[in-house]
Tab-separated table of C-alpha atoms and ligand atoms in Angstrom:
chain	number	residue	atom	x	y	z
A	28	VAL	CA	13.157	-2.923	7.381
A	29	LEU	CA	17.551	-3.765	8.258
A	30	ASP	CA	18.123	-4.155	4.917
A	31	GLY	CA	19.260	-7.535	5.958
A	32	PHE	CA	21.660	-6.047	8.864
A	33	ALA	CA	21.216	-7.491	11.938
A	34	SER	CA	20.796	-3.864	13.734
A	35	TYR	CA	20.277	-0.611	13.231
A	36	TYR	CA	23.639	0.213	14.392
A	37	GLU	CA	25.093	-1.944	11.770
A	38	MET	CA	22.687	-0.448	9.003
A	39	GLU	CA	23.286	2.949	9.800
A	40	LEU	CA	27.084	2.498	10.192
A	41	HIS	CA	26.990	1.357	6.430
A	42	GLN	CA	24.775	4.902	5.586
A	43	SER	CA	27.486	6.913	6.383
A	44	ALA	CA	28.721	7.170	2.957
A	45	GLU	CA	24.986	8.588	1.789
A	46	ALA	CA	24.851	10.505	4.560
A	47	LEU	CA	28.017	12.505	4.292
A	48	TYR	CA	27.545	12.946	0.592
A	49	ASP	CA	23.871	14.085	0.994
A	50	THR	CA	24.474	16.764	3.774
A	51	VAL	CA	27.454	18.186	1.741
A	52	SER	CA	26.094	18.861	-1.473
A	53	ALA	CA	22.592	20.235	-0.092
A	54	LEU	CA	24.926	22.681	1.244
A	55	MET	CA	26.435	23.198	-1.958
A	56	ASP	CA	24.768	25.957	-4.211
A	57	GLY	CA	26.212	25.195	-7.514
A	58	ASN	CA	29.957	26.394	-6.671
A	59	ARG	CA	28.955	28.710	-4.286
A	60	ALA	CA	27.986	28.693	-0.448
A	61	PRO	CA	26.143	26.757	1.686
A	62	VAL	CA	22.559	27.708	1.483
A	63	ILE	CA	22.223	30.972	2.450
A	64	ASP	CA	18.787	30.870	3.474
A	65	GLN	CA	18.990	28.766	6.054
A	66	LEU	CA	22.146	29.696	7.154
A	67	ARG	CA	19.957	32.957	7.840
A	68	ILE	CA	23.389	35.152	8.847
A	69	ASP	CA	24.411	36.606	6.149
A	70	ALA	CA	28.196	37.172	4.582
A	71	TYR	CA	28.454	41.070	6.033
A	72	GLU	CA	27.439	39.447	9.367
A	73	LEU	CA	29.840	36.368	9.422
A	74	ALA	CA	32.922	38.486	7.898
A	75	ARG	CA	32.549	40.523	11.452
A	76	VAL	CA	32.847	37.133	13.583
A	77	ARG	CA	36.164	37.043	15.602
A	78	LYS	CA	35.648	34.097	17.694
A	79	VAL	CA	33.472	30.537	17.181
A	80	VAL	CA	32.019	28.345	20.146
A	81	ILE	CA	30.906	25.325	19.281
A	82	ILE	CA	28.648	22.936	21.818
A	83	GLY	CA	27.290	19.961	21.731
A	84	CYS	CA	26.846	16.350	24.112
A	85	GLY	CA	28.343	13.185	23.591
A	86	THR	CA	29.095	12.018	20.022
A	87	SER	CA	28.266	15.587	18.419
A	88	TYR	CA	30.802	17.102	21.171
A	89	HIS	CA	33.131	15.291	19.414
A	90	ALA	CA	31.968	16.139	16.022
A	91	GLY	CA	32.443	19.699	17.201
A	92	LEU	CA	36.144	18.824	18.541
A	93	VAL	CA	36.934	17.787	15.080
A	94	GLY	CA	34.908	21.110	13.540
A	95	ARG	CA	37.502	23.330	15.725
A	96	TYR	CA	40.436	22.044	13.447
A	97	LEU	CA	38.461	22.609	10.645
A	98	VAL	CA	37.676	26.003	11.147
A	99	GLU	CA	41.028	27.537	12.735
A	100	HIS	CA	42.750	25.751	9.422
A	101	LEU	CA	40.592	26.917	7.017
A	102	ALA	CA	39.559	30.380	8.436
A	103	ARG	CA	41.795	31.069	10.806
A	104	VAL	CA	39.099	32.308	13.090
A	105	PRO	CA	39.544	31.021	17.011
A	106	VAL	CA	37.678	28.504	18.349
A	107	GLU	CA	36.529	27.218	21.594
A	108	VAL	CA	34.561	24.058	22.380
A	109	ASP	CA	32.991	22.407	25.241
A	110	VAL	CA	30.238	20.444	26.284
A	111	ALA	CA	26.980	21.916	26.575
A	112	SER	CA	26.428	21.041	29.938
A	113	GLU	CA	29.654	22.891	31.145
A	114	TYR	CA	29.816	25.915	28.858
A	115	ARG	CA	26.617	27.343	30.492
A	116	TYR	CA	27.513	27.462	33.810
A	117	ARG	CA	31.111	28.942	32.488
A	118	ASP	CA	30.015	32.323	33.090
A	119	PRO	CA	31.085	32.950	29.091
A	120	ILE	CA	32.532	35.735	27.680
A	121	LEU	CA	30.238	36.494	24.601
A	122	ASP	CA	29.708	39.357	22.537
A	123	ALA	CA	27.774	40.235	18.813
A	124	ASP	CA	31.319	38.858	17.183
A	125	THR	CA	30.621	35.915	18.862
A	126	LEU	CA	29.237	33.015	16.556
A	127	VAL	CA	27.840	29.521	18.521
A	128	ILE	CA	27.029	26.575	16.656
A	129	GLY	CA	25.232	24.107	18.380
A	130	ILE	CA	25.261	20.393	16.895
A	131	SER	CA	22.552	18.020	18.071
A	132	GLN	CA	21.470	15.223	15.798
A	133	SER	CA	18.087	15.194	17.445
A	134	GLY	CA	17.938	18.847	18.326
A	135	GLU	CA	16.573	17.749	21.486
A	136	SER	CA	18.859	17.886	23.913
A	137	LEU	CA	17.899	20.142	26.328
A	138	GLU	CA	21.828	21.182	27.541
A	139	THR	CA	22.417	22.206	23.830
A	140	ILE	CA	19.299	24.191	23.284
A	141	THR	CA	19.679	25.868	26.881
A	142	ALA	CA	23.205	26.310	26.562
A	143	LEU	CA	22.287	28.302	22.976
A	144	ARG	CA	19.577	30.186	24.346
A	145	ASP	CA	21.963	31.467	27.009
A	146	CYS	CA	24.407	32.414	24.300
A	147	GLN	CA	21.966	34.678	22.210
A	148	VAL	CA	20.652	36.315	25.903
A	149	ASN	CA	24.579	37.504	25.823
A	150	GLY	CA	24.286	38.881	22.596
A	151	ALA	CA	26.190	36.123	20.367
A	152	ARG	CA	24.637	35.015	17.280
A	153	THR	CA	23.903	31.270	16.719
A	154	ILE	CA	23.890	28.459	14.384
A	155	ALA	CA	22.342	24.755	14.757
A	156	ILE	CA	23.138	21.468	12.932
A	157	THR	CA	20.980	19.191	13.393
A	158	ASN	CA	19.597	16.321	11.645
A	159	VAL	CA	15.788	17.002	12.531
A	160	ILE	CA	13.651	19.273	10.804
A	161	GLY	CA	11.971	21.684	13.043
A	162	SER	CA	13.618	19.876	15.571
A	163	GLN	CA	13.503	22.356	19.217
A	164	LEU	CA	17.166	23.296	18.186
A	165	SER	CA	16.506	24.570	14.483
A	166	ARG	CA	13.768	26.570	15.633
A	167	VAL	CA	16.025	28.115	18.935
A	168	ALA	CA	19.033	29.187	16.608
A	169	ASP	CA	19.196	32.105	14.547
A	170	GLY	CA	20.398	30.022	11.385
A	171	VAL	CA	20.539	26.067	10.848
A	172	LEU	CA	22.813	24.049	8.930
A	173	TYR	CA	20.794	20.349	8.538
A	174	THR	CA	22.834	17.412	8.286
A	175	ARG	CA	21.169	15.305	6.193
A	176	ALA	CA	21.576	11.561	7.224
A	177	GLY	CA	18.045	10.321	7.310
A	178	PRO	CA	16.886	8.864	10.551
A	179	GLU	CA	18.804	7.360	12.970
A	180	ILE	CA	17.195	4.650	15.050
A	181	SER	CA	20.165	3.316	17.289
A	182	VAL	CA	21.009	4.587	20.319
A	183	ALA	CA	24.423	5.020	19.417
A	184	SER	CA	25.169	7.693	16.529
A	185	THR	CA	27.562	6.300	13.816
A	186	LYS	CA	26.268	8.237	9.960
A	187	THR	CA	25.080	11.242	11.689
A	188	HIS	CA	28.597	12.001	13.325
A	189	LEU	CA	30.294	11.647	9.548
A	190	ALA	CA	27.622	14.233	8.124
A	191	GLN	CA	28.240	16.667	11.317
A	192	ILE	CA	31.557	16.635	10.314
A	193	GLY	CA	30.718	17.199	6.733
A	194	ALA	CA	28.419	20.297	7.844
A	195	LEU	CA	31.245	21.747	9.706
A	196	ALA	CA	33.643	21.258	6.928
A	197	MET	CA	31.077	23.017	4.585
A	198	PHE	CA	30.744	25.812	7.122
A	199	ALA	CA	34.598	26.181	7.790
A	200	ILE	CA	35.258	26.349	3.967
A	201	TYR	CA	32.356	29.139	3.333
A	202	LEU	CA	33.849	31.120	6.282
A	203	GLY	CA	37.404	30.837	5.010
A	204	GLU	CA	35.986	32.185	1.657
A	205	ILE	CA	34.295	35.113	3.574
A	206	LYS	CA	37.195	35.884	5.664
A	207	GLY	CA	39.481	35.845	2.274
A	208	THR	CA	41.605	32.955	3.568
A	209	LEU	CA	40.673	30.661	1.100
A	210	TYR	CA	40.136	31.849	-2.752
A	211	PRO	CA	37.053	31.146	-4.627
A	212	ASP	CA	38.631	28.580	-6.386
A	213	GLU	CA	40.306	26.790	-3.605
A	214	ALA	CA	37.164	26.840	-2.088
A	215	LYS	CA	35.570	24.954	-4.871
A	216	ARG	CA	38.476	22.661	-4.727
A	217	ARG	CA	37.759	21.788	-1.313
A	218	ARG	CA	34.277	21.227	-1.502
A	219	GLN	CA	34.827	19.110	-3.992
A	220	GLU	CA	37.580	17.118	-2.293
A	221	LEU	CA	34.520	16.869	0.702
A	222	ALA	CA	32.074	15.418	-1.660
A	223	GLU	CA	34.635	12.803	-2.899
A	224	MET	CA	35.168	11.514	0.616
A	225	ALA	CA	31.768	9.649	-0.126
A	226	PRO	CA	32.965	6.868	-2.093
A	227	LEU	CA	36.291	6.647	-0.263
A	228	ILE	CA	34.034	5.973	3.277
A	229	ARG	CA	31.925	3.333	0.906
A	230	THR	CA	35.072	1.329	0.368
A	231	THR	CA	36.342	1.749	3.686
A	232	VAL	CA	33.104	0.214	5.600
A	233	GLU	CA	33.315	-2.448	3.067
A	234	ARG	CA	36.967	-3.802	4.526
A	235	GLU	CA	35.119	-4.582	7.588
A	236	GLY	CA	35.780	-8.368	7.008
A	237	ILE	CA	39.215	-7.967	6.648
A	238	TRP	CA	39.632	-6.016	10.361
A	239	ARG	CA	37.535	-8.719	11.733
A	240	GLY	CA	40.313	-11.330	11.174
A	241	VAL	CA	42.425	-8.838	12.269
A	242	VAL	CA	41.268	-8.159	15.583
A	243	GLU	CA	39.131	-11.828	16.460
A	244	GLN	CA	41.703	-12.651	19.198
A	245	TYR	CA	41.231	-9.120	21.100
A	246	LEU	CA	37.556	-8.502	21.335
A	247	LEU	CA	37.380	-10.482	24.843
A	248	LEU	CA	39.756	-8.015	26.016
A	249	ASP	CA	38.297	-5.690	28.655
A	250	ARG	CA	40.909	-2.818	29.223
A	251	PHE	CA	41.019	-0.608	25.728
A	252	PHE	CA	42.935	3.194	25.080
A	253	PHE	CA	42.115	5.193	22.200
A	254	ILE	CA	45.065	7.476	21.132
A	255	GLY	CA	45.605	10.054	18.335
A	256	ARG	CA	47.037	13.420	17.953
A	257	ASN	CA	45.845	16.548	16.527
A	258	LEU	CA	42.724	16.412	14.880
A	259	LEU	CA	42.862	12.606	15.289
A	260	TYR	CA	42.290	12.973	19.113
A	261	PRO	CA	38.676	13.556	19.014
A	262	VAL	CA	38.345	10.309	16.894
A	263	ALA	CA	40.182	8.393	19.536
A	264	MET	CA	37.563	9.985	22.285
A	265	GLU	CA	34.893	8.889	19.651
A	266	GLY	CA	36.171	5.566	19.363
A	267	ALA	CA	36.148	4.993	23.397
A	268	LEU	CA	32.774	6.497	23.973
A	269	LYS	CA	30.860	4.111	21.301
A	270	MET	CA	32.970	1.295	22.915
A	271	LYS	CA	31.702	2.398	26.643
A	272	GLU	CA	28.156	2.673	25.558
A	273	LEU	CA	27.981	-0.535	23.400
A	274	SER	CA	29.863	-2.962	25.456
A	275	TYR	CA	30.376	-1.513	28.610
A	276	ILE	CA	33.980	-1.935	29.151
A	277	ALA	CA	36.392	0.432	30.130
A	278	ALA	CA	37.979	2.655	27.152
A	279	GLU	CA	39.783	5.701	27.664
A	280	ALA	CA	40.922	8.052	25.115
A	281	TYR	CA	44.071	10.405	25.179
A	282	PRO	CA	46.150	12.488	23.256
A	283	ALA	CA	49.079	10.303	22.699
A	284	GLY	CA	51.346	12.782	23.690
A	285	GLU	CA	50.015	12.907	27.198
A	286	LEU	CA	50.428	9.075	27.948
A	287	LYS	CA	53.535	9.078	29.570
A	288	HIS	CA	52.561	12.371	31.831
A	289	GLY	CA	50.222	9.658	33.937
A	290	PRO	CA	47.840	6.772	31.914
A	291	ILE	CA	51.113	4.802	30.995
A	292	ALA	CA	51.106	3.808	34.320
A	293	MET	CA	48.288	1.959	33.482
A	294	LEU	CA	49.586	-0.300	30.686
A	295	ASP	CA	50.581	-4.001	30.913
A	296	GLU	CA	49.911	-6.986	29.080
A	297	GLN	CA	46.326	-7.054	29.530
A	298	ALA	CA	45.854	-3.391	28.103
A	299	VAL	CA	44.810	-2.848	24.515
A	300	VAL	CA	45.791	0.224	23.034
A	301	VAL	CA	43.882	1.380	19.485
A	302	ALA	CA	46.358	4.272	18.250
A	303	LEU	CA	45.288	6.337	14.963
A	304	LEU	CA	48.381	7.068	12.792
A	305	GLY	CA	47.794	9.914	10.810
A	306	ASP	CA	49.712	10.954	7.613
A	307	ASP	CA	50.305	14.058	9.215
A	308	ARG	CA	52.842	16.326	10.620
A	309	LEU	CA	52.926	14.418	13.637
A	310	HIS	CA	53.545	11.092	12.278
A	311	ASP	CA	56.776	10.724	13.447
A	312	LYS	CA	56.215	11.819	17.201
A	313	MET	CA	53.043	9.545	17.340
A	314	LEU	CA	55.324	6.479	16.494
A	315	SER	CA	57.781	7.331	19.049
A	316	ASN	CA	54.653	7.547	21.323
A	317	LEU	CA	53.472	3.904	19.887
A	318	GLU	CA	57.254	2.794	21.200
A	319	GLU	CA	56.047	3.737	24.674
A	320	VAL	CA	53.322	1.939	24.458
A	321	ARG	CA	54.711	-0.981	22.866
A	322	ALA	CA	57.764	-1.186	25.805
A	323	ARG	CA	55.496	-1.522	28.278
A	324	GLY	CA	53.794	-5.198	27.149
A	325	ALA	CA	50.501	-3.472	25.722
A	326	LYS	CA	48.587	-4.955	22.856
A	327	LEU	CA	48.473	-2.545	20.264
A	328	ILE	CA	46.109	-1.997	17.277
A	329	VAL	CA	47.369	0.790	14.828
A	330	VAL	CA	44.418	2.289	12.488
A	331	ALA	CA	46.684	3.491	9.569
A	332	PRO	CA	46.448	4.248	5.904
A	333	ASP	CA	47.151	1.656	2.929
A	334	GLY	CA	50.780	1.894	2.371
A	335	ASP	CA	51.805	3.321	5.834
A	336	GLN	CA	53.955	0.840	7.134
A	337	SER	CA	55.819	2.452	9.256
A	338	ALA	CA	54.023	0.794	12.385
A	339	ASP	CA	53.869	-2.342	11.099
A	340	ASP	CA	56.909	-3.881	13.128
A	341	LEU	CA	55.523	-2.672	16.386
A	342	ALA	CA	52.028	-3.326	15.796
A	343	ASP	CA	50.137	-6.440	16.874
A	344	ALA	CA	47.457	-6.068	14.444
A	345	VAL	CA	46.976	-2.926	11.835
A	346	LEU	CA	43.775	-1.817	10.649
A	347	ARG	CA	43.798	-0.154	6.803
A	348	VAL	CA	41.922	2.542	5.446
A	349	PRO	CA	42.157	4.059	2.111
A	350	PRO	CA	44.544	7.187	2.576
A	351	CYS	CA	43.094	10.781	2.212
A	352	LEU	CA	43.653	14.105	3.399
A	353	ALA	CA	44.881	14.758	6.838
A	354	LEU	CA	42.054	17.081	7.139
A	355	HIS	CA	39.439	14.230	6.191
A	356	ALA	CA	41.096	11.611	8.320
A	357	PRO	CA	38.361	11.652	11.092
A	358	LEU	CA	35.817	10.586	8.201
A	359	LEU	CA	38.019	7.451	7.772
A	360	MET	CA	39.316	6.753	10.991
A	361	VAL	CA	36.505	6.399	13.166
A	362	LEU	CA	34.762	3.710	10.646
A	363	PRO	CA	36.748	0.915	12.074
A	364	LEU	CA	36.411	2.381	15.688
A	365	GLN	CA	33.108	2.079	15.548
A	366	VAL	CA	32.892	-1.521	13.637
A	367	LEU	CA	34.935	-2.037	16.623
A	368	ALA	CA	32.632	-1.507	19.218
A	369	GLY	CA	29.643	-3.326	17.747
A	370	TRP	CA	31.851	-6.253	17.634
A	371	MET	CA	32.862	-5.917	20.922
A	372	ALA	CA	29.101	-5.483	21.823
A	373	LYS	CA	27.883	-8.490	19.772
A	374	VAL	CA	30.593	-11.087	21.231
A	375	ARG	CA	29.253	-9.936	24.692
A	376	GLY	CA	25.506	-11.108	23.135
A	377	LEU	CA	24.533	-7.529	24.018
A	378	ASP	CA	22.006	-5.335	21.960
A	379	LEU	CA	23.494	-2.773	19.702
A	380	ASP	CA	20.688	-0.669	19.105
A	381	LYS	CA	19.151	-0.193	22.773
A	382	PRO	CA	22.291	0.001	25.260
A	383	ARG	CA	21.365	-0.294	29.171
A	384	ASN	CA	20.616	3.038	30.608
A	385	LEU	CA	20.800	5.219	27.730
A	386	ALA	CA	18.220	6.986	25.983
A	387	LYS	CA	18.134	8.426	22.333
A	388	THR	CA	17.181	11.824	23.427
A	389	VAL	CA	18.228	13.622	26.491
A	390	THR	CA	15.708	16.150	27.222
A	391	VAL	CA	16.740	16.294	31.524
A	392	GLU	CA	20.139	18.335	32.362
B	21	F6R	C1	26.747	8.065	21.583
B	21	F6R	C2	25.362	9.418	21.120
B	21	F6R	C3	25.477	10.168	22.282
B	21	F6R	C4	24.799	11.516	21.662
B	21	F6R	C5	24.151	12.836	22.809
B	21	F6R	C6	23.981	13.937	21.994
B	21	F6R	O1	26.668	7.151	20.448
B	21	F6R	O2	24.501	8.843	20.743
B	21	F6R	O3	26.435	10.472	23.093
B	21	F6R	O4	25.750	12.266	20.623
B	21	F6R	O5	23.529	12.273	23.451
B	21	F6R	O6	22.828	13.645	21.160
B	21	F6R	P1	22.169	14.810	20.051
B	21	F6R	O7	23.126	14.394	19.276
B	21	F6R	O8	20.781	14.081	19.529
B	21	F6R	O9	22.388	16.047	20.605
């Protein structure tokens, strides 16, 4: 059943390339839009959308945060992202020109379902992004974009997170086409680039043996900080969540620029900082954030693309991923963090598939 893996967590992590590819290719209709009959909201209605709201819980919420960058960058429509259980009680401002996207792997998280329903009552149009056909969320929403990651048994999500980002990227490209921010040729090229991330995801996961040697000596430490900027900040959040839920140790995520506004006081020789170094316009700012970390004596593990040696002198360890477009980096940079969280749990003798106190589907508020 486990295909040679010791846990569903590890097996499913290794199915990420297929999860992304199957999701993206199913949302491609030849060269055209996401499959329209699933979306069930026509181009005319989408052209009217003036605000997008994305809601979800946990890992799905983090995918939504990545989605914000994708939609704002590609379609130039303002996006709000919130945790489903908070959004509902914020007395949100919604109207018929607001599109709400509810993300839920299971499609059964009560908070996401109830929040989406409330949005409908307040006049918004709604789309579900879910992995489970016929789930409650898919039935409540006006339209559905399915992720096609296959069943996810492990309580901690891995492959479905990548599939969710893939679905959001496809949606962002489609909306960009409708809004006129992307020419059809460009939209087509971007869809292809997204599908081409699948083989890169596969080769990235295959590097886990190399990563292991690099981080082995840090696995028993128990104070971790994850930092990133821009669209790598949600990736840092996801890395911290994975570590908390699998190995039960304290792990926090910060936008790298925020460190100096308080959290840096916590850094000392016992702390480990995992930093995501993207190949983007914030690269140099990130490097100066890393120098701040280094000066406090914290251990520094940097995730960086091949060929970028700018942090090698500062870092205690570097985890390499293949280079890719900055916009797609979350799909690769999350992988070493998922792998690391799994090892942290393993060296502690913990159950990777069923962390304590957690359920795969949360149907209470
Ligand atoms: C973390 C994890 C949870 C879920 C959250 C939402 O690894 O799996 O944080 O992401 O409970 O679940 P869904 O996506 O089913 O609504």
